[in-house]
mmCIF file of C-alpha atoms in Angstrom:
data_model
loop_
_atom_site.group_PDB
_atom_site.id
_atom_site.type_symbol
_atom_site.label_atom_id
_atom_site.label_comp_id
_atom_site.label_asym_id
_atom_site.label_seq_id
_atom_site.Cartn_x
_atom_site.Cartn_y
_atom_site.Cartn_z
ATOM 1 C CA ALA A 1 -21.305 -34.091 -23.258
ATOM 2 C CA GLN A 2 -22.093 -34.567 -19.604
ATOM 3 C CA SER A 3 -22.793 -37.949 -18.082
ATOM 4 C CA VAL A 4 -23.215 -39.618 -14.722
ATOM 5 C CA ALA A 5 -22.710 -43.227 -13.702
ATOM 6 C CA GLN A 6 -24.080 -45.146 -10.754
ATOM 7 C CA PRO A 7 -22.098 -48.386 -10.892
ATOM 8 C CA GLU A 8 -24.318 -50.350 -8.505
ATOM 9 C CA ASP A 9 -27.900 -51.200 -9.409
ATOM 10 C CA GLN A 10 -28.538 -52.553 -5.917
ATOM 11 C CA VAL A 11 -27.007 -51.871 -2.504
ATOM 12 C CA ASN A 12 -27.975 -53.879 0.578
ATOM 13 C CA VAL A 13 -26.988 -52.803 4.067
ATOM 14 C CA ALA A 14 -27.992 -53.818 7.580
ATOM 15 C CA GLU A 15 -29.880 -51.338 9.723
ATOM 16 C CA GLY A 16 -27.497 -49.325 11.875
ATOM 17 C CA ASN A 17 -24.552 -49.829 9.536
ATOM 18 C CA PRO A 18 -23.082 -47.016 7.437
ATOM 19 C CA LEU A 19 -24.201 -46.828 3.834
ATOM 20 C CA THR A 20 -22.588 -45.528 0.657
ATOM 21 C CA VAL A 21 -24.213 -45.087 -2.733
ATOM 22 C CA LYS A 22 -21.666 -44.375 -5.452
ATOM 23 C CA CYS A 23 -21.771 -41.791 -8.215
ATOM 24 C CA THR A 24 -19.183 -40.683 -10.743
ATOM 25 C CA TYR A 25 -19.621 -37.940 -13.303
ATOM 26 C CA SER A 26 -18.122 -36.512 -16.450
ATOM 27 C CA VAL A 27 -18.344 -32.863 -17.502
ATOM 28 C CA SER A 28 -16.074 -30.606 -19.496
ATOM 29 C CA GLY A 29 -16.050 -27.880 -16.873
ATOM 30 C CA ASN A 30 -17.379 -27.353 -13.375
ATOM 31 C CA PRO A 31 -20.249 -29.537 -12.202
ATOM 32 C CA TYR A 32 -23.383 -28.894 -10.211
ATOM 33 C CA LEU A 33 -24.204 -32.216 -8.523
ATOM 34 C CA PHE A 34 -27.454 -33.397 -6.973
ATOM 35 C CA TRP A 35 -28.859 -36.415 -5.151
ATOM 36 C CA TYR A 36 -32.540 -37.286 -5.300
ATOM 37 C CA VAL A 37 -34.513 -40.088 -3.649
ATOM 38 C CA GLN A 38 -37.601 -41.843 -4.989
ATOM 39 C CA TYR A 39 -39.943 -43.843 -2.789
ATOM 40 C CA PRO A 40 -42.297 -46.374 -4.422
ATOM 41 C CA ASN A 41 -44.968 -44.807 -6.630
ATOM 42 C CA ARG A 42 -43.758 -41.301 -5.814
ATOM 43 C CA GLY A 43 -41.915 -38.524 -7.601
ATOM 44 C CA LEU A 44 -38.283 -37.708 -6.904
ATOM 45 C CA GLN A 45 -37.400 -35.714 -3.794
ATOM 46 C CA PHE A 46 -34.334 -33.515 -3.471
ATOM 47 C CA LEU A 47 -31.754 -34.647 -0.889
ATOM 48 C CA LEU A 48 -28.713 -32.420 -1.333
ATOM 49 C CA LYS A 49 -26.557 -30.574 -3.822
ATOM 50 C CA TYR A 50 -22.986 -29.445 -4.409
ATOM 51 C CA ILE A 51 -22.517 -26.107 -6.110
ATOM 52 C CA THR A 52 -19.253 -24.804 -4.737
ATOM 53 C CA GLY A 53 -17.346 -24.542 -1.469
ATOM 54 C CA ASP A 54 -16.950 -27.268 1.128
ATOM 55 C CA ASN A 55 -16.512 -30.699 -0.434
ATOM 56 C CA LEU A 56 -18.695 -32.330 2.239
ATOM 57 C CA VAL A 57 -22.330 -31.468 1.733
ATOM 58 C CA LYS A 58 -25.010 -32.227 4.308
ATOM 59 C CA GLY A 59 -28.594 -32.804 3.285
ATOM 60 C CA SER A 60 -31.975 -34.064 4.390
ATOM 61 C CA TYR A 61 -32.636 -37.094 6.624
ATOM 62 C CA GLY A 62 -29.021 -37.308 7.847
ATOM 63 C CA PHE A 63 -27.521 -37.887 4.410
ATOM 64 C CA GLU A 64 -24.287 -36.315 3.244
ATOM 65 C CA ALA A 65 -22.173 -36.485 0.126
ATOM 66 C CA GLU A 66 -18.525 -35.873 -0.595
ATOM 67 C CA PHE A 67 -17.397 -34.109 -3.741
ATOM 68 C CA ASN A 68 -14.050 -35.401 -4.999
ATOM 69 C CA LYS A 69 -12.852 -33.472 -8.035
ATOM 70 C CA SER A 70 -9.781 -35.614 -8.730
ATOM 71 C CA GLN A 71 -11.855 -38.798 -8.774
ATOM 72 C CA THR A 72 -14.896 -37.081 -10.353
ATOM 73 C CA SER A 73 -17.089 -38.663 -7.710
ATOM 74 C CA PHE A 74 -19.985 -37.573 -5.528
ATOM 75 C CA HIS A 75 -20.809 -40.520 -3.269
ATOM 76 C CA LEU A 76 -23.848 -40.395 -0.996
ATOM 77 C CA LYS A 77 -23.310 -41.492 2.601
ATOM 78 C CA LYS A 78 -25.122 -41.941 5.872
ATOM 79 C CA PRO A 79 -23.461 -43.004 9.144
ATOM 80 C CA SER A 80 -26.311 -45.229 10.341
ATOM 81 C CA ALA A 81 -28.895 -46.633 7.937
ATOM 82 C CA LEU A 82 -32.605 -46.926 8.722
ATOM 83 C CA VAL A 83 -35.104 -49.355 7.209
ATOM 84 C CA SER A 84 -37.058 -46.283 6.093
ATOM 85 C CA ASP A 85 -34.073 -45.230 3.926
ATOM 86 C CA SER A 86 -34.901 -48.068 1.533
ATOM 87 C CA ALA A 87 -35.641 -46.380 -1.791
ATOM 88 C CA LEU A 88 -34.279 -45.642 -5.252
ATOM 89 C CA TYR A 89 -31.498 -43.047 -5.286
ATOM 90 C CA PHE A 90 -30.508 -40.922 -8.263
ATOM 91 C CA CYS A 91 -27.391 -38.869 -8.809
ATOM 92 C CA ALA A 92 -27.593 -35.985 -11.314
ATOM 93 C CA VAL A 93 -25.113 -33.562 -12.865
ATOM 94 C CA ARG A 94 -25.221 -30.291 -14.710
ATOM 95 C CA ASP A 95 -22.230 -28.815 -16.564
ATOM 96 C CA MET A 96 -21.730 -25.203 -15.524
ATOM 97 C CA THR A 97 -18.924 -24.450 -17.963
ATOM 98 C CA PRO A 98 -19.125 -20.723 -18.825
ATOM 99 C CA GLY A 99 -20.650 -20.305 -22.220
ATOM 100 C CA SER A 100 -22.403 -23.654 -22.255
ATOM 101 C CA SER A 101 -26.032 -23.448 -23.240
ATOM 102 C CA GLY A 102 -28.978 -25.502 -24.352
ATOM 103 C CA SER A 103 -28.610 -29.182 -23.607
ATOM 104 C CA ALA A 104 -25.380 -28.591 -21.703
ATOM 105 C CA ARG A 105 -27.359 -26.774 -19.025
ATOM 106 C CA GLN A 106 -29.826 -29.629 -18.598
ATOM 107 C CA LEU A 107 -29.730 -32.008 -15.671
ATOM 108 C CA THR A 108 -28.478 -35.501 -16.548
ATOM 109 C CA PHE A 109 -29.581 -38.313 -14.238
ATOM 110 C CA GLY A 110 -27.887 -41.584 -13.474
ATOM 111 C CA SER A 111 -29.732 -44.866 -13.872
ATOM 112 C CA GLY A 112 -30.464 -45.130 -10.174
ATOM 113 C CA THR A 113 -29.379 -47.351 -7.274
ATOM 114 C CA GLN A 114 -31.907 -49.353 -5.305
ATOM 115 C CA LEU A 115 -30.979 -49.194 -1.619
ATOM 116 C CA THR A 116 -32.385 -51.858 0.676
ATOM 117 C CA VAL A 117 -31.810 -51.567 4.402
ATOM 118 C CA LEU A 118 -32.351 -54.889 6.119
ATOM 119 C CA PRO A 119 -33.760 -54.984 9.668
ATOM 120 C CA ASN B 1 -49.256 -25.446 -1.213
ATOM 121 C CA ALA B 2 -49.944 -28.438 -3.411
ATOM 122 C CA GLY B 3 -46.503 -28.197 -5.038
ATOM 123 C CA VAL B 4 -46.420 -29.960 -8.419
ATOM 124 C CA THR B 5 -49.512 -31.905 -9.459
ATOM 125 C CA GLN B 6 -50.062 -34.129 -12.489
ATOM 126 C CA THR B 7 -53.234 -35.265 -14.219
ATOM 127 C CA PRO B 8 -54.063 -38.096 -14.839
ATOM 128 C CA LYS B 9 -52.273 -40.575 -12.565
ATOM 129 C CA PHE B 10 -52.829 -43.555 -14.867
ATOM 130 C CA ARG B 11 -53.843 -43.960 -18.483
ATOM 131 C CA VAL B 12 -54.067 -46.780 -21.004
ATOM 132 C CA LEU B 13 -54.027 -45.829 -24.682
ATOM 133 C CA LYS B 14 -54.265 -47.788 -27.875
ATOM 134 C CA THR B 15 -51.650 -47.282 -30.561
ATOM 135 C CA GLY B 16 -52.441 -44.181 -32.579
ATOM 136 C CA GLN B 17 -54.588 -42.489 -29.960
ATOM 137 C CA SER B 18 -53.739 -39.054 -28.631
ATOM 138 C CA MET B 19 -53.729 -37.578 -25.147
ATOM 139 C CA THR B 20 -52.520 -34.626 -23.103
ATOM 140 C CA LEU B 21 -50.835 -34.782 -19.721
ATOM 141 C CA LEU B 22 -51.319 -31.759 -17.501
ATOM 142 C CA CYS B 23 -48.785 -30.440 -15.017
ATOM 143 C CA ALA B 24 -49.516 -27.600 -12.611
ATOM 144 C CA GLN B 25 -47.311 -25.900 -10.014
ATOM 145 C CA ASP B 26 -48.219 -23.316 -7.414
ATOM 146 C CA MET B 27 -44.702 -22.222 -6.430
ATOM 147 C CA ASN B 28 -44.384 -19.466 -9.059
ATOM 148 C CA HIS B 29 -41.450 -21.301 -10.648
ATOM 149 C CA GLU B 30 -40.102 -20.075 -13.973
ATOM 150 C CA TYR B 31 -38.695 -23.389 -15.207
ATOM 151 C CA MET B 32 -40.736 -26.500 -15.901
ATOM 152 C CA TYR B 33 -39.728 -29.911 -17.279
ATOM 153 C CA TRP B 34 -41.165 -33.145 -18.595
ATOM 154 C CA TYR B 35 -39.221 -36.387 -18.051
ATOM 155 C CA ARG B 36 -39.871 -40.012 -18.775
ATOM 156 C CA GLN B 37 -38.622 -42.785 -16.517
ATOM 157 C CA ASP B 38 -37.896 -46.237 -17.867
ATOM 158 C CA PRO B 39 -36.390 -49.150 -15.927
ATOM 159 C CA GLY B 40 -32.597 -48.999 -15.741
ATOM 160 C CA MET B 41 -32.414 -45.724 -17.653
ATOM 161 C CA GLY B 42 -32.977 -43.089 -15.026
ATOM 162 C CA LEU B 43 -34.903 -40.002 -16.073
ATOM 163 C CA ARG B 44 -34.632 -38.590 -19.559
ATOM 164 C CA LEU B 45 -35.679 -35.055 -20.406
ATOM 165 C CA ILE B 46 -38.375 -34.762 -23.079
ATOM 166 C CA HIS B 47 -39.050 -31.010 -23.243
ATOM 167 C CA TYR B 48 -38.603 -28.073 -20.937
ATOM 168 C CA SER B 49 -39.629 -24.447 -20.569
ATOM 169 C CA VAL B 50 -37.738 -21.513 -19.108
ATOM 170 C CA GLY B 51 -40.776 -19.266 -18.932
ATOM 171 C CA GLU B 52 -44.348 -18.667 -20.013
ATOM 172 C CA GLY B 53 -44.703 -18.988 -23.764
ATOM 173 C CA THR B 54 -41.336 -20.686 -24.278
ATOM 174 C CA THR B 55 -40.464 -24.340 -24.827
ATOM 175 C CA ALA B 56 -37.358 -26.249 -25.861
ATOM 176 C CA LYS B 57 -36.414 -29.798 -26.787
ATOM 177 C CA GLY B 58 -34.671 -32.101 -24.396
ATOM 178 C CA GLU B 59 -32.905 -35.394 -24.903
ATOM 179 C CA VAL B 60 -35.872 -37.432 -26.242
ATOM 180 C CA PRO B 61 -38.438 -35.055 -27.800
ATOM 181 C CA ASP B 62 -39.628 -37.132 -30.765
ATOM 182 C CA GLY B 63 -43.315 -38.014 -30.672
ATOM 183 C CA TYR B 64 -44.154 -35.379 -28.065
ATOM 184 C CA ASN B 65 -45.267 -31.760 -28.112
ATOM 185 C CA VAL B 66 -45.577 -29.272 -25.262
ATOM 186 C CA SER B 67 -47.150 -25.929 -24.504
ATOM 187 C CA ARG B 68 -46.702 -23.370 -21.704
ATOM 188 C CA LEU B 69 -49.517 -20.897 -22.174
ATOM 189 C CA LYS B 70 -49.677 -20.060 -18.471
ATOM 190 C CA LYS B 71 -46.749 -19.842 -16.097
ATOM 191 C CA GLN B 72 -48.221 -22.411 -13.722
ATOM 192 C CA ASN B 73 -49.123 -25.036 -16.337
ATOM 193 C CA PHE B 74 -47.034 -27.208 -18.648
ATOM 194 C CA LEU B 75 -48.828 -29.597 -21.015
ATOM 195 C CA LEU B 76 -47.319 -32.666 -22.671
ATOM 196 C CA GLY B 77 -49.080 -34.020 -25.740
ATOM 197 C CA LEU B 78 -48.843 -37.323 -27.555
ATOM 198 C CA GLU B 79 -50.401 -36.940 -30.997
ATOM 199 C CA SER B 80 -50.193 -40.597 -32.059
ATOM 200 C CA ALA B 81 -49.210 -42.881 -29.226
ATOM 201 C CA ALA B 82 -46.800 -45.766 -29.806
ATOM 202 C CA PRO B 83 -45.949 -48.741 -27.540
ATOM 203 C CA SER B 84 -42.438 -47.264 -27.133
ATOM 204 C CA GLN B 85 -44.053 -44.401 -25.240
ATOM 205 C CA THR B 86 -45.153 -46.719 -22.457
ATOM 206 C CA SER B 87 -43.442 -45.169 -19.471
ATOM 207 C CA VAL B 88 -43.851 -43.188 -16.278
ATOM 208 C CA TYR B 89 -43.921 -39.462 -16.963
ATOM 209 C CA PHE B 90 -42.771 -36.913 -14.412
ATOM 210 C CA CYS B 91 -43.192 -33.190 -14.432
ATOM 211 C CA ALA B 92 -40.848 -30.954 -12.452
ATOM 212 C CA SER B 93 -40.354 -27.272 -11.792
ATOM 213 C CA SER B 94 -37.609 -25.070 -10.384
ATOM 214 C CA TYR B 95 -36.756 -21.490 -9.615
ATOM 215 C CA GLN B 96 -34.977 -19.577 -12.330
ATOM 216 C CA GLY B 97 -31.290 -20.434 -12.254
ATOM 217 C CA GLN B 98 -29.348 -23.592 -12.813
ATOM 218 C CA SER B 99 -28.239 -24.082 -9.201
ATOM 219 C CA TYR B 100 -31.750 -24.642 -7.932
ATOM 220 C CA GLU B 101 -33.145 -28.084 -7.261
ATOM 221 C CA GLN B 102 -36.174 -29.390 -9.113
ATOM 222 C CA TYR B 103 -39.488 -30.249 -7.491
ATOM 223 C CA PHE B 104 -41.232 -33.277 -8.939
ATOM 224 C CA GLY B 105 -44.843 -34.275 -9.358
ATOM 225 C CA PRO B 106 -46.136 -37.751 -8.421
ATOM 226 C CA GLY B 107 -45.976 -39.088 -11.980
ATOM 227 C CA THR B 108 -48.331 -40.439 -14.652
ATOM 228 C CA ARG B 109 -48.128 -44.103 -15.580
ATOM 229 C CA LEU B 110 -48.951 -44.482 -19.267
ATOM 230 C CA THR B 111 -49.416 -47.779 -21.055
ATOM 231 C CA VAL B 112 -49.778 -47.914 -24.842
ATOM 232 C CA THR B 113 -51.104 -51.199 -26.201
#
């Protein structure tokens, strides 16, 4: 079974400082990994994804994420946080093991991390 | 393009009542999904569809039914609402293929009393 963990419910960071939102995953084969952001009373918006290739993935709004296979992690990062980055962030994983089907191909979301950027 | 839209935005039901949530997308996406979001639990997949006329169960399908009669629409039904179904419901769609990101609607906040 595939799973994803976001160990921090809440992350606070000062504006202008770098931010990291952590994500670890578990799949039996190769993962597809995604980050989504949710602003209050809105649906989720796609930020970035890792499918294959370069371990450092760049996405929307200056965010990037680093895929680390040995640590099974996909942490979201931004060099300089903005107050407008304050939102709920979700990591998601899909197991792309050849031959997997049905529920194994579904996207599994983490429980979310509330990011607050303080002015 | 409107993207993914959901109707209604809010609804209050009494236990045992029924209702249908409507999702529509104008991006010609093959795949559509219904999720529920509960505090501290992320999003959980209820049902999904990989094409017109097809549906499949997700992680938490009990108490819900779905239909995909038209490619652009995906309906979620609650036949007999229960307080445990109080949640925020999100519809999403994506291009065919597992590497594609999902596009989400704005959500429906449902309260069952």
